[in-house]
Coordinates of C-alpha atoms and ligand atoms in Angstrom, one line a residue:
M1 CA 8.8 3.6 20.9
S2 CA 12.2 3.8 19.4
T3 CA 13.1 6.2 16.6
E4 CA 16.0 5.2 14.3
K5 CA 17.9 8.6 14.0
H6 CA 19.5 9.3 10.6
A7 CA 19.6 12.3 8.4
A8 CA 16.4 12.4 6.1
S9 CA 17.1 11.2 2.6
F10 CA 15.2 12.5 -0.6
A11 CA 14.3 10.5 -3.5
P12 CA 16.3 11.3 -6.7
P13 CA 14.3 12.6 -9.6
S14 CA 13.6 10.0 -12.4
I15 CA 16.4 11.5 -14.4
D16 CA 19.1 13.0 -12.2
A17 CA 21.4 16.0 -12.7
S18 CA 23.7 14.3 -14.9
G19 CA 21.0 13.0 -17.1
R20 CA 21.0 9.3 -15.7
R21 CA 17.6 7.5 -15.9
D22 CA 16.2 5.6 -13.0
L23 CA 15.6 1.9 -13.9
I24 CA 13.1 1.0 -11.3
G25 CA 9.5 1.1 -12.3
L26 CA 10.0 0.0 -15.9
D27 CA 8.2 -3.2 -16.8
R28 CA 9.9 -6.0 -18.7
A29 CA 8.9 -4.7 -22.1
E30 CA 10.2 -1.4 -21.4
L31 CA 13.3 -2.5 -20.0
E32 CA 13.9 -4.7 -23.2
A33 CA 13.2 -1.6 -25.5
L34 CA 15.7 0.3 -23.4
M35 CA 18.3 -2.3 -23.9
L36 CA 17.7 -2.2 -27.6
E37 CA 18.0 1.5 -27.6
V38 CA 21.5 1.5 -26.0
G39 CA 22.5 -1.2 -28.5
E40 CA 22.3 -4.3 -26.4
P41 CA 20.5 -7.5 -27.1
K42 CA 17.1 -8.0 -25.6
F43 CA 18.3 -10.7 -23.2
R44 CA 20.2 -8.1 -21.2
A45 CA 16.9 -7.0 -19.7
R46 CA 16.4 -10.4 -18.1
Q47 CA 19.9 -10.1 -16.6
L48 CA 19.3 -6.8 -15.3
W49 CA 15.9 -7.7 -14.0
H50 CA 17.5 -10.5 -11.9
W51 CA 20.0 -7.9 -10.5
L52 CA 17.4 -5.3 -9.8
Y53 CA 14.5 -7.3 -8.5
H54 CA 16.0 -10.7 -7.3
R55 CA 19.2 -9.4 -5.8
G56 CA 18.1 -5.9 -4.9
E57 CA 21.5 -4.8 -6.3
R58 CA 22.0 -1.0 -6.6
D59 CA 25.6 -0.8 -7.6
F60 CA 26.1 -1.7 -11.5
S61 CA 29.7 -2.6 -10.7
Q62 CA 28.6 -5.6 -8.7
M63 CA 26.6 -7.1 -11.5
L64 CA 29.3 -9.5 -12.5
N65 CA 27.9 -11.5 -15.3
L66 CA 27.7 -8.2 -17.2
S67 CA 30.7 -7.3 -19.3
K68 CA 32.9 -4.5 -17.6
E69 CA 32.4 -2.2 -20.5
F70 CA 28.6 -2.5 -20.2
R71 CA 28.7 -2.0 -16.4
V72 CA 30.5 1.2 -17.0
R73 CA 28.0 2.3 -19.7
L74 CA 25.0 1.4 -17.3
E75 CA 26.8 3.6 -14.5
Q76 CA 26.9 6.6 -16.8
Q77 CA 23.4 6.4 -18.2
F78 CA 21.3 4.9 -15.3
F79 CA 20.8 4.5 -11.7
V80 CA 18.7 2.2 -9.3
G81 CA 16.3 4.6 -7.2
R82 CA 14.7 4.3 -4.0
P83 CA 12.3 6.6 -2.1
G84 CA 13.9 8.7 0.5
I85 CA 13.2 8.2 4.1
A86 CA 11.9 11.1 6.4
V87 CA 11.0 9.2 9.4
N88 CA 11.6 5.6 10.4
L89 CA 9.9 4.2 13.5
A90 CA 10.0 1.0 15.2
S91 CA 7.1 0.0 17.6
K92 CA 7.8 -2.2 20.4
D93 CA 5.5 -4.9 18.9
G94 CA 7.8 -5.1 16.0
T95 CA 5.7 -3.1 13.6
H96 CA 7.7 -0.6 11.6
K97 CA 6.5 2.4 9.9
W98 CA 8.3 4.6 7.4
L99 CA 7.4 8.2 6.3
L100 CA 8.9 8.4 2.7
N101 CA 10.0 11.4 0.9
L102 CA 9.2 11.3 -2.9
R103 CA 11.0 13.3 -5.6
D104 CA 8.6 16.3 -5.4
N105 CA 8.9 16.4 -1.6
Q106 CA 5.4 14.9 -1.1
Q107 CA 5.4 12.1 1.5
V108 CA 3.6 8.8 2.0
E109 CA 3.6 6.0 4.5
T110 CA 4.6 2.3 4.5
V111 CA 4.0 -0.1 7.2
H112 CA 5.6 -3.5 8.0
I113 CA 3.8 -5.8 10.3
P114 CA 5.6 -9.1 11.3
E115 CA 3.5 -11.9 12.5
E116 CA 4.4 -15.5 13.5
D117 CA 3.7 -17.0 10.0
R118 CA 4.2 -14.0 7.8
G119 CA 5.2 -10.5 7.4
T120 CA 2.8 -8.0 5.6
L121 CA 3.8 -4.8 4.0
C122 CA 1.0 -2.1 3.9
V123 CA 1.6 -0.1 0.8
S124 CA 0.3 3.3 -0.3
S125 CA -1.1 4.0 -3.7
Q126 CA -1.7 7.9 -3.5
V127 CA -0.6 11.1 -1.8
G128 CA -3.6 11.7 0.2
C129 CA -7.0 10.5 -1.0
T130 CA -10.4 11.8 -2.5
L131 CA -12.7 9.6 -0.6
T132 CA -13.2 11.4 2.8
C133 CA -14.2 8.3 4.7
K134 CA -15.2 9.8 8.0
F135 CA -13.3 7.5 10.4
C136 CA -10.1 7.7 8.2
H137 CA -7.2 10.0 9.0
T138 CA -6.0 10.0 5.5
G139 CA -9.6 11.1 4.5
T140 CA -9.0 14.5 6.3
Q141 CA -6.1 15.0 3.9
R142 CA -6.9 16.2 0.2
L143 CA -5.6 14.2 -2.8
V144 CA -2.4 15.5 -3.8
R145 CA -1.4 13.1 -6.7
N146 CA -1.4 9.5 -7.7
L147 CA 1.8 7.5 -7.1
D148 CA 3.8 6.4 -10.0
A149 CA 4.6 2.7 -10.5
D150 CA 8.3 3.2 -9.4
E151 CA 7.1 4.9 -6.2
I152 CA 4.7 1.9 -5.5
V153 CA 7.4 -0.8 -6.2
G154 CA 9.9 1.6 -4.5
Q155 CA 8.0 0.9 -1.0
V156 CA 8.7 -2.7 -1.4
M157 CA 12.3 -2.3 -2.4
M158 CA 13.0 -0.1 0.5
A159 CA 11.3 -2.3 3.1
R160 CA 13.3 -5.2 1.7
D161 CA 16.5 -3.2 1.9
H162 CA 15.8 -2.4 5.5
L163 CA 14.9 -6.1 6.4
G164 CA 18.0 -7.2 4.7
E165 CA 16.0 -9.6 2.6
W166 CA 18.0 -9.8 -0.8
P167 CA 18.3 -11.8 -2.7
S168 CA 14.4 -12.7 -2.8
P169 CA 14.3 -15.7 -0.4
K170 CA 11.9 -18.7 -1.4
D171 CA 10.7 -19.3 2.1
G172 CA 10.6 -17.8 5.6
R173 CA 10.4 -14.5 4.3
L174 CA 10.1 -11.5 6.6
L175 CA 8.2 -9.8 3.7
S176 CA 5.7 -12.3 2.5
N177 CA 2.6 -10.5 1.9
I178 CA 1.5 -7.1 0.6
V179 CA -1.9 -5.3 1.1
M180 CA -2.7 -2.3 -0.8
M181 CA -4.1 -0.7 2.4
G182 CA -2.0 2.3 2.9
M183 CA -2.8 5.9 1.9
G184 CA -5.0 6.3 -1.2
E185 CA -7.6 4.4 -3.2
P186 CA -5.7 1.8 -5.4
L187 CA -8.7 1.5 -7.8
Y188 CA -8.4 5.2 -8.5
N189 CA -4.8 4.8 -9.6
F190 CA -5.3 1.4 -11.2
D191 CA -2.7 1.8 -14.2
A192 CA 0.2 2.5 -11.8
V193 CA -0.7 -0.1 -9.3
A194 CA -1.2 -2.7 -11.7
K195 CA 2.1 -2.1 -13.4
A196 CA 3.8 -2.1 -9.9
L197 CA 2.1 -5.2 -8.8
K198 CA 3.0 -7.1 -11.9
I199 CA 6.6 -6.1 -11.3
V200 CA 6.2 -7.3 -7.6
M201 CA 4.7 -10.6 -8.7
D202 CA 7.2 -11.5 -11.4
G203 CA 8.6 -14.9 -10.6
E204 CA 12.1 -13.9 -11.6
G205 CA 12.3 -10.8 -9.2
I206 CA 10.6 -10.0 -6.0
A207 CA 8.2 -13.0 -6.7
I208 CA 5.4 -12.4 -4.3
S209 CA 2.6 -14.5 -5.5
K210 CA -0.8 -13.0 -6.2
R211 CA -2.2 -15.2 -3.6
R212 CA -0.2 -13.2 -1.1
I213 CA -1.3 -9.8 -2.3
T214 CA -4.6 -8.0 -1.2
L215 CA -5.9 -5.0 -2.7
S216 CA -8.3 -3.0 -0.6
T217 CA -10.9 -0.8 -2.1
A218 CA -13.8 1.5 -0.7
G219 CA -15.8 0.1 -3.8
V220 CA -14.7 1.7 -7.0
V221 CA -17.3 -0.7 -8.8
P222 CA -16.4 -0.2 -12.6
M223 CA -12.6 -1.3 -11.7
I224 CA -13.4 -4.3 -9.7
E225 CA -13.8 -6.7 -12.7
R226 CA -10.5 -5.5 -14.2
C227 CA -8.6 -5.9 -11.1
G228 CA -9.7 -9.4 -10.8
A229 CA -9.1 -10.3 -14.4
E230 CA -5.9 -8.4 -14.8
L231 CA -4.2 -9.0 -11.6
G232 CA -6.0 -11.9 -9.9
V233 CA -5.1 -10.6 -6.6
N234 CA -7.1 -11.2 -3.5
L235 CA -9.9 -8.3 -3.0
A236 CA -10.9 -6.7 0.3
V237 CA -13.7 -4.2 0.4
S238 CA -14.0 -1.7 3.1
L239 CA -17.6 -2.2 3.9
H240 CA -18.2 -0.6 7.3
A241 CA -21.9 -0.2 7.1
V242 CA -24.7 -2.5 6.0
N243 CA -27.1 -0.1 4.6
D244 CA -27.0 2.9 2.2
E245 CA -28.2 5.3 4.6
L246 CA -25.2 5.0 7.0
R247 CA -22.6 4.1 4.2
D248 CA -23.5 7.3 2.3
Q249 CA -22.3 9.1 5.5
I250 CA -19.2 7.2 6.5
V251 CA -17.9 5.9 3.1
P252 CA -19.2 8.7 0.9
I253 CA -18.2 6.8 -2.4
N254 CA -21.4 4.8 -1.6
K255 CA -23.5 7.6 -3.0
K256 CA -21.7 6.9 -6.3
Y257 CA -21.8 3.2 -6.2
P258 CA -24.5 1.9 -3.6
L259 CA -24.4 -1.3 -2.0
K260 CA -26.4 -3.2 -4.5
E261 CA -24.1 -2.3 -7.2
L262 CA -21.1 -3.0 -5.1
M263 CA -22.5 -6.5 -4.0
K264 CA -23.1 -7.3 -7.6
A265 CA -19.7 -6.6 -8.7
L266 CA -18.2 -8.6 -5.9
E267 CA -20.5 -11.6 -6.8
N268 CA -18.8 -11.5 -10.3
Y269 CA -15.2 -10.9 -9.1
P270 CA -13.1 -13.2 -11.3
G271 CA -11.5 -16.3 -9.8
L272 CA -13.8 -16.2 -6.7
S273 CA -14.2 -19.6 -4.8
N274 CA -14.5 -20.9 -1.4
A275 CA -10.7 -21.0 -1.3
R276 CA -10.4 -17.5 -2.7
R277 CA -12.9 -15.4 -0.7
I278 CA -13.5 -11.5 -0.6
T279 CA -12.5 -10.0 2.6
F280 CA -15.1 -7.6 4.1
E281 CA -13.4 -5.0 6.4
Y282 CA -15.7 -3.6 8.9
V283 CA -14.3 -0.9 11.3
M284 CA -16.0 -1.1 14.8
L285 CA -17.4 2.4 15.6
K286 CA -19.1 2.6 19.0
G287 CA -22.9 3.0 18.8
V288 CA -22.6 3.7 15.0
N289 CA -22.5 0.2 13.2
D290 CA -21.8 -2.2 16.0
S291 CA -25.1 -3.5 17.0
A292 CA -26.3 -7.2 17.0
A293 CA -28.9 -6.1 14.3
D294 CA -26.0 -4.8 12.2
A295 CA -24.2 -8.1 12.6
R296 CA -27.1 -9.9 11.3
A297 CA -27.6 -7.7 8.4
L298 CA -24.2 -8.0 7.5
V299 CA -24.4 -11.8 7.3
K300 CA -27.5 -11.5 5.0
L301 CA -25.6 -8.7 2.8
I302 CA -22.9 -11.0 1.9
S303 CA -24.6 -14.3 1.7
K304 CA -24.2 -14.6 -2.0
V305 CA -20.4 -14.0 -2.0
P306 CA -17.6 -16.5 -0.9
A307 CA -16.7 -14.1 2.1
K308 CA -14.5 -13.6 5.2
V309 CA -15.0 -10.7 7.4
N310 CA -12.3 -8.8 9.1
L311 CA -13.4 -6.7 12.1
I312 CA -11.2 -3.8 12.8
P313 CA -11.3 -1.8 16.1
F314 CA -11.4 1.7 15.3
N315 CA -8.2 3.3 15.5
P316 CA -8.7 6.8 17.1
W317 CA -7.0 9.8 16.0
P318 CA -7.0 13.4 17.5
G319 CA -10.3 15.0 16.8
A320 CA -11.9 11.9 15.3
P321 CA -15.7 12.0 15.5
F322 CA -15.9 8.4 16.6
E323 CA -15.0 6.0 19.4
R324 CA -13.9 2.4 19.4
S325 CA -16.4 -0.1 20.1
T326 CA -16.2 -1.8 23.4
P327 CA -14.4 -5.2 23.6
A328 CA -17.8 -6.9 24.5
S329 CA -19.7 -5.5 21.6
I330 CA -17.0 -6.6 19.2
R331 CA -16.9 -10.0 20.7
D332 CA -20.9 -10.2 20.4
F333 CA -20.7 -9.0 16.7
S334 CA -18.0 -11.5 16.0
D335 CA -19.9 -14.3 17.4
I336 CA -22.8 -13.6 15.3
I337 CA -20.8 -13.6 12.2
F338 CA -18.9 -16.6 13.3
D339 CA -22.2 -18.6 14.1
A340 CA -23.3 -17.8 10.5
G341 CA -20.4 -19.8 9.2
Y342 CA -17.9 -17.1 8.5
S343 CA -14.3 -16.6 9.8
S344 CA -14.4 -13.3 11.5
P345 CA -11.0 -12.5 13.2
V346 CA -10.9 -9.3 15.0
R347 CA -7.8 -7.4 13.8
T348 CA -5.4 -6.7 16.9
P349 CA -4.4 -3.0 16.6
R350 CA -0.6 -2.9 15.8
G351 CA 2.0 -0.2 16.3
E352 CA -0.3 2.1 18.2
D353 CA 2.6 3.8 19.8
I354 CA 4.0 4.7 16.4
M355 CA 0.7 6.0 15.0
A356 CA 0.6 3.2 12.5
A357 CA -2.9 3.7 11.7
C358 CA -3.7 5.1 8.3
G359 CA -2.4 8.6 7.6
Q360 CA -1.6 9.5 11.0
L361 CA 2.3 10.0 10.7
K362 CA 1.9 11.9 7.4
S363 CA -0.7 14.3 9.2
D364 CA 1.6 14.9 12.0
S365 CA 4.5 15.8 9.7
V366 CA 2.3 18.1 7.6
K367 CA 1.2 19.9 10.8
Q368 CA 4.8 20.1 11.8
R369 CA 6.0 21.4 8.4
R370 CA 2.9 23.8 8.5
S371 CA 3.9 25.2 12.0
D372 CA 7.6 25.6 10.6
R373 CA 6.3 27.4 7.7
D374 CA 4.2 29.6 9.8
K375 CA 6.9 30.3 12.1
A376 CA 9.2 31.1 9.2
S377 CA 6.6 33.4 7.6
A378 CA 5.9 35.1 10.9
E379 CA 9.7 35.6 11.2
T380 CA 10.0 37.0 7.7
N381 CA 6.8 39.3 8.3
A382 CA 8.4 40.5 11.5
G383 CA 11.5 41.1 9.5
E384 CA 9.7 42.9 6.8
A385 CA 7.9 45.1 9.4
A386 CA 11.1 46.0 11.2
Ligands
SAH1 N1 -8.9 3.2 0.1 C1 -8.8 1.8 0.2 C2 -7.5 1.4 1.1 C3 -7.0 2.3 2.2 S1 -7.8 2.2 3.8 C4 -10.0 1.3 1.1 O1 -10.9 2.2 1.4 O2 -10.1 0.2 1.3 C5 -7.4 0.5 4.4 C6 -8.4 0.1 5.4 O3 -8.2 0.9 6.8 C7 -9.8 0.5 5.0 O4 -10.5 -0.8 5.4 C8 -10.2 1.5 5.8 O5 -11.6 1.7 6.1 C9 -9.4 1.3 7.2 N2 -9.3 2.4 8.1 C10 -9.0 3.6 7.7 N3 -8.9 4.6 8.9 C11 -9.1 3.6 10.0 C12 -9.2 3.7 11.4 N4 -9.0 5.0 11.9 N5 -9.4 2.8 12.1 C13 -9.6 1.5 11.6 N6 -9.5 1.3 10.3 C14 -9.4 2.3 9.4

């Protein structure tokens, strides 16, 4: 593991001390309205959009197709924000993980996973989570708040900065795909996620196509239709169990939206075809959900939906009440799915040396901060007692 040492940076507030406003996170209509507000024609928004999201430029003085006078005014009234970076870790397998500082000192994680034919960024949608899935480390943290659109887009901008991938290249991108599989439940923060993804998909900016974006949900049934209709992104569903009895326990949102309702919503996901399938994520938990009977039940359960299955060996964390299934049982499980005609790749665990699994770095940092706080208060108490 290699840690890149640098001073921690913090995200500036959306309006900074000199009253300047962050431009990141505004959609096109908002940026146009803002240009009219400052006495500029509407098409300035398009020029700025190009600089912000295609070029990744943060310095107004470099935006050379804008008049000098306007550049000076921009500088006085606006800035181009980014999340701060608390921790920056590179795994020996090339996986990169950032713990980001937000403007209220909350923290979220973003992970970049390079592969031969693509580079995937795993993006967070909330600080913490409400879902309490039993195998998930983020599930042990309570929900603190939803992320705003600029904080979601900011994760992509920050990763692009780091990869040196500006202007947005057409081909051979290091950051070619996005998965909304970081901390939080994206369909519980749909408005901000939708706004952010529309910015990311815009063809004159970051321009990552909806075909290269996957949103992962634990199964917020009432939002599934809207996600497909409004965003048209690929959908992944954290299934993890093939009957309500077990799923109620390990993915508790199932009590609210049981399997029958979930499968019905998935059958109706807009734009579904054999070329565009739902991904079923299935975490392999030893002795819990990994039997041959489970695999056969899984095949039956998903039979009405164009589907692929993603088997994820459980990523252990300290104190987790589960173990990873054995390689042999994962292979047997995968064979049954494969023989039924589904692609069922087993996801190789990545970045294990940097705790890249969901929520791990954040928890570690919270523990650290708690112990710092406890130490500080012990010292204060000692001081007061003396
Ligand atoms: N809330 C969304 C997205 C975040 S979790 C969802 O539930 O889909 C992203 C994926 O990682 C989910 O499939 C989740 O079940 C899985 N996951 C979480 N913790 C894990 C662990 N310790 N090992 C393996 N997969 C895990």
